[in-house]
Short mmCIF file of C-alpha atoms in Angstrom, two decimals:
data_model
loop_
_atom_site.label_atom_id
_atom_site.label_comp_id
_atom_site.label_asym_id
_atom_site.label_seq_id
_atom_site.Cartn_x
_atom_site.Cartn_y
_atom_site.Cartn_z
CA UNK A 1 128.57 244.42 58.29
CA UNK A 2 132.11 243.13 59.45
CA UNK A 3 132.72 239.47 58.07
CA UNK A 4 135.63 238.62 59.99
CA UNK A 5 137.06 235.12 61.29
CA UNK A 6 136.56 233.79 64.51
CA UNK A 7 139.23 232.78 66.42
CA UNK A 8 139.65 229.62 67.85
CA UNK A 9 138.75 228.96 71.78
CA UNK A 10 141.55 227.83 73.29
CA UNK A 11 141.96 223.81 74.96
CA UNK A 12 142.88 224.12 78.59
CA UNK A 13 145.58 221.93 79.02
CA UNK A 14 146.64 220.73 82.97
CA UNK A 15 150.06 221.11 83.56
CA UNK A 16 151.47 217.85 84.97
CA UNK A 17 153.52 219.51 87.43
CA UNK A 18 150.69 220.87 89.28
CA UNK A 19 149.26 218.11 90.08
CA UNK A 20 149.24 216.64 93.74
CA UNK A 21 150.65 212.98 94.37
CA UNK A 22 149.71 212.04 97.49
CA UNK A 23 152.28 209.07 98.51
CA UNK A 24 150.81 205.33 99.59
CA UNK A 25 151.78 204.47 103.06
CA UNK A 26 153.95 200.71 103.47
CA UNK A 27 151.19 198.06 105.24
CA UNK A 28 151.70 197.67 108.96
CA UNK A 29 149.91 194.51 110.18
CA UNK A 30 149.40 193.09 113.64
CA UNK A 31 147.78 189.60 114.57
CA UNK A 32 144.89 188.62 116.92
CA UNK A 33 147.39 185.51 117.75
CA UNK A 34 150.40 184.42 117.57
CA UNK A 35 149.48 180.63 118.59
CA UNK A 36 146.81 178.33 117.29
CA UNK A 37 146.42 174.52 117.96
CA UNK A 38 143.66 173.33 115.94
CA UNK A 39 141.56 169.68 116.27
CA UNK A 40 141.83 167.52 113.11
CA UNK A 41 138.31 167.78 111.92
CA UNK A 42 137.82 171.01 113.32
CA UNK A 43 136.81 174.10 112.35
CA UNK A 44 139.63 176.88 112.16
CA UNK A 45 138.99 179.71 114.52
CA UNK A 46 138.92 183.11 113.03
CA UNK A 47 142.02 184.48 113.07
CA UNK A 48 142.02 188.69 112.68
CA UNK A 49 144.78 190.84 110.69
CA UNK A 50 144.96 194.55 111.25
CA UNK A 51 146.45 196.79 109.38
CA UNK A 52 147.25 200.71 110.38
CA UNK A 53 149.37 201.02 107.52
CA UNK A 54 148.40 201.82 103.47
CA UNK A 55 145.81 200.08 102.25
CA UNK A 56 146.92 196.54 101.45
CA UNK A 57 147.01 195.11 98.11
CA UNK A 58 147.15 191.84 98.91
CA UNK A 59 147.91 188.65 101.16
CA UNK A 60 150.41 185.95 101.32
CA UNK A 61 151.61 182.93 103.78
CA UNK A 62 154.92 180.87 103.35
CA UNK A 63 155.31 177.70 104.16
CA UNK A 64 151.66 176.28 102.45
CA UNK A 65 148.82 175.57 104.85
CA UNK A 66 148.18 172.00 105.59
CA UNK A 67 145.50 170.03 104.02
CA UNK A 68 141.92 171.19 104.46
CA UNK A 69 142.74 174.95 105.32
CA UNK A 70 142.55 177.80 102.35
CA UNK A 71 144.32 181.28 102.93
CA UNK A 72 142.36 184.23 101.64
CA UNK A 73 144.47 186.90 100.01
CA UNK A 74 142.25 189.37 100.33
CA UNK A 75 141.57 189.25 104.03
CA UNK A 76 144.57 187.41 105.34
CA UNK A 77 142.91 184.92 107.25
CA UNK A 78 142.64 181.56 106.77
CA UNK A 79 139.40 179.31 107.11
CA UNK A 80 138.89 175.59 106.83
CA UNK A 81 139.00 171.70 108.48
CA UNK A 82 142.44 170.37 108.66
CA UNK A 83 142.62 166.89 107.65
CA UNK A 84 145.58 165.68 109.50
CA UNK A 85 147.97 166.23 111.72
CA UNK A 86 150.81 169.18 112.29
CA UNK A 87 153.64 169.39 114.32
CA UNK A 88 154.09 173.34 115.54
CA UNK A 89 155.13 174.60 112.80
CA UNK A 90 156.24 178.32 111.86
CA UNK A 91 153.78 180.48 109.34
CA UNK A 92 154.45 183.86 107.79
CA UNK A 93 151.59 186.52 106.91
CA UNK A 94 152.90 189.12 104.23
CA UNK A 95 150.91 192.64 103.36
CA UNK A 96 152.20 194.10 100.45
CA UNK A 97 151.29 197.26 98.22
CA UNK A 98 152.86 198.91 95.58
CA UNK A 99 154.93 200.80 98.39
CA UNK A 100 156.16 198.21 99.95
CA UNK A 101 155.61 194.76 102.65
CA UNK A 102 154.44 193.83 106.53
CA UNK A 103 155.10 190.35 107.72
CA UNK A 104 153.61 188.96 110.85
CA UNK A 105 154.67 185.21 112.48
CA UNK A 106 152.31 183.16 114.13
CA UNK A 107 152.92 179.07 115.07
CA UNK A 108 150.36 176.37 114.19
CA UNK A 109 149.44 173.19 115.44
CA UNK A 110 146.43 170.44 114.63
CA UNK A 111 146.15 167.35 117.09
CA UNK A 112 143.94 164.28 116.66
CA UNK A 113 141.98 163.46 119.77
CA UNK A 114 143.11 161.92 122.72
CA UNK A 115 142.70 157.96 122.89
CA UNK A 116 143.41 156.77 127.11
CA UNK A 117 143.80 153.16 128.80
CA UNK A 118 144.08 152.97 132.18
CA UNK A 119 146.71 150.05 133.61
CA UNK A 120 143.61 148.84 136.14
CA UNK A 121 139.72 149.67 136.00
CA UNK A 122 138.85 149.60 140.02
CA UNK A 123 140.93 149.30 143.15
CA UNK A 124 139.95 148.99 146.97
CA UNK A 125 141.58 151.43 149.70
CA UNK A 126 142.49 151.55 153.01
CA UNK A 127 141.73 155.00 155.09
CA UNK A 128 145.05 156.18 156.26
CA UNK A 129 146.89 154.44 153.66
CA UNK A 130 148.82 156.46 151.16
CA UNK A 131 148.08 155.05 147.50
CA UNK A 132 148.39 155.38 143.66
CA UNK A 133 145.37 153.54 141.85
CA UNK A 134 146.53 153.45 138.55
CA UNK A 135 148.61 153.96 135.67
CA UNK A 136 147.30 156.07 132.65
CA UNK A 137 148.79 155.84 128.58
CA UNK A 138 147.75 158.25 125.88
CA UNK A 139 148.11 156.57 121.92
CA UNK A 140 146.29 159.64 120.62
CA UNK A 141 146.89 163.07 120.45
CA UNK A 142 148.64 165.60 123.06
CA UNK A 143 146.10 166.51 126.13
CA UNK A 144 145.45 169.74 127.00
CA UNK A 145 143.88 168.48 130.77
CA UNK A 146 142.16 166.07 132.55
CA UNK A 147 139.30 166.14 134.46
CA UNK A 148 137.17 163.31 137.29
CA UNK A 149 133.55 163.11 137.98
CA UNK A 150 132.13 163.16 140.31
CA UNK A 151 134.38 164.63 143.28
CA UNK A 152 136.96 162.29 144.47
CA UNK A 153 136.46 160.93 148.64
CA UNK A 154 138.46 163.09 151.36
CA UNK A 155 142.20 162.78 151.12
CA UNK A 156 142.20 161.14 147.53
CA UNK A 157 143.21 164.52 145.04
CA UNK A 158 143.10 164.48 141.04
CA UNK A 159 146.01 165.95 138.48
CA UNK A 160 144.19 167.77 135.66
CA UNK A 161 147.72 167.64 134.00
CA UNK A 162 148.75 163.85 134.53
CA UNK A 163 145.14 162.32 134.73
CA UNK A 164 146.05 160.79 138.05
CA UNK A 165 144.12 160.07 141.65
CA UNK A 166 146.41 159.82 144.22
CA UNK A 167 146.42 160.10 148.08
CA UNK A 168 145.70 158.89 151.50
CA UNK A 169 141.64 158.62 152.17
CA UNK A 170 140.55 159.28 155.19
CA UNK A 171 136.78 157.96 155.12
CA UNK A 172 135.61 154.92 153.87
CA UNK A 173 132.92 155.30 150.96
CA UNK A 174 130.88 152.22 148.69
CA UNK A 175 132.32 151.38 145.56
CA UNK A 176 131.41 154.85 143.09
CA UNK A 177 132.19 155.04 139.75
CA UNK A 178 134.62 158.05 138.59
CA UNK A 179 134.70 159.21 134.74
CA UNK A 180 138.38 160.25 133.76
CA UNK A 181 137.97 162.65 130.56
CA UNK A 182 141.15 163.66 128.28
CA UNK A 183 140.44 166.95 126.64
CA UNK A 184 141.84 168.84 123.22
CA UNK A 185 140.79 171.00 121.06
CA UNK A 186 140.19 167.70 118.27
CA UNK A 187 137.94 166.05 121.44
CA UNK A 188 137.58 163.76 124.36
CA UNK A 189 138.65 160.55 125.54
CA UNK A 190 136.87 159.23 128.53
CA UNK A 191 137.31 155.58 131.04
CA UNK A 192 134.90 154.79 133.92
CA UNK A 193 137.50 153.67 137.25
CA UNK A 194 135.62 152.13 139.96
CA UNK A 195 137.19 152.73 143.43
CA UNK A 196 136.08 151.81 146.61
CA UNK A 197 137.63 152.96 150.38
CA UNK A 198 136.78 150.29 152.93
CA UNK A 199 135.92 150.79 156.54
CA UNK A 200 138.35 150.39 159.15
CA UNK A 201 138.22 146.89 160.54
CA UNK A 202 136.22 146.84 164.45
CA UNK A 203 135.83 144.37 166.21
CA UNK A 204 134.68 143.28 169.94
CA UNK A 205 135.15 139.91 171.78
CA UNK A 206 133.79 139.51 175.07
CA UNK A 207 135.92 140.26 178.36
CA UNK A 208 136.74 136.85 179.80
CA UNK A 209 135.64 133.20 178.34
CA UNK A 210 135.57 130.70 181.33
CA UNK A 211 136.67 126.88 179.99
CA UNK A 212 136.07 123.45 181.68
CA UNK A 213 139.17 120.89 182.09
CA UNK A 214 138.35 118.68 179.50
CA UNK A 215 135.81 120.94 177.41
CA UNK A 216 135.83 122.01 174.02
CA UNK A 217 137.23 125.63 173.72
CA UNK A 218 133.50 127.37 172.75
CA UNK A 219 132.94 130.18 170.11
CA UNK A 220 135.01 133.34 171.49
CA UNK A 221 132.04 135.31 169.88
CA UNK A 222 134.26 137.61 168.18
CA UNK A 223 132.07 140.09 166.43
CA UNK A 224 133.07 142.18 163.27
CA UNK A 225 131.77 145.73 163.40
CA UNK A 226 134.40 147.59 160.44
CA UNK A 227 135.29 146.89 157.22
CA UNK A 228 136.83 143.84 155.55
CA UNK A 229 139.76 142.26 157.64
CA UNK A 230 141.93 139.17 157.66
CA UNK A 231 142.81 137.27 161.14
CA UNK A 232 145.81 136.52 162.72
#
């Protein structure tokens, strides 16, 4: 019998410079938006971040969101109620990883609602006569458009960017109430105007009125058969 001493196995050992580094990509990030005006009080829309770059480590925005919105710097997007006001304002997205950074730009805005007087409340027209009815002031926040219900007489047209009626009627119509509405994306302001377009004044007297010397002048029988008129 042999007695003889076994030789160690040998430890594989990897050789470092076989090994395959496959390199991380920079981020490359696009935006669903580049524009969002936001209602104070109002739930953020969902803004989406895409990235066809390396995978991103992480999320960042310069300047700080307002009040009442969080940033999430995992996803990119931010989420929340704002609780005031903004002017547009710029905002910067950053993607980073360890090889390197994406920025993206998008502009920001958060308006309270509207808050509308009108200078009068109801007006009578003429048909045929050109007219403005009224005057309109906004104290709250900036308006997107304007709308009127219901649909305005013939002749009279509505400016879903001023908030105005304006026009020349051409058929009379009873007094109707019209609801102007200010719209944003915070809400509504809304003011009931009352407008009325009177008939054409008619009339008929008769064809010859035959007086006695020394008699009262009788009732000519003039008879009204149109709108409101005065007499000259």
């Amino acid at each position: 019998m042999l007695i003889g001493t076994l030789a160690p196995a040998q430890a594989q050992v990897s050789n470092p410079s076989s090994a395959v580094v496959v390199p991380v990509k920079a981020p490359k990030i696009s935006l669903g938006s580049s524009s969002f005006v936001l209602g104070v009080a109002k739930n953020a829309p969902y803004n989406t971040v895409r990235s066809t770059g390396g995978k991103v480590a992480s999320y960042s925005i310069s300047p700080r969101l307002p009040s009442g919105l969080s940033f999430s710097s995992s996803k990119g997007t931010f989420s929340g109620r704002p609780r005031g006001e903004l002017r547009k304002t710029k905002f910067t997205i950053t993607a980073r990883n360890a090889t390197g950074t994406s920025s993206k730009a998008f502009y920001l805005e958060v308006v309270k609602k509207p808050a509308i007087t009108l200078s009068n409340y109801s007006k009578m027209l003429t048909p045929g006569v050109r007219s403005v009815t009224y005057t309109l002031k906004n104290s709250g926040g900036r308006v997107f458009s304007y709308s009127v219900s219901p649909s305005l007489p013939t002749g009279l047209t509505f400016s879903t960017k001023t908030g105005l009626i304006s026009g020349t009627p051409t058929i009379s119509q009873a007094r109707t109430s019209y609801t102007i509405t200010a719209t944003n994306p915070a809400g509504t302001s809304s003011k009931v105007y009352n407008l009325e377009v009177l008939a054409a004044p008619a009339f008929s007297v008769p064809s010859a009125i035959l007086l006695g010397v020394g008699s009262g002048v009788p009732d000519t029988g003039v008879t009204s058969t149109g709108g409101l008129a005065t007499w000259s």
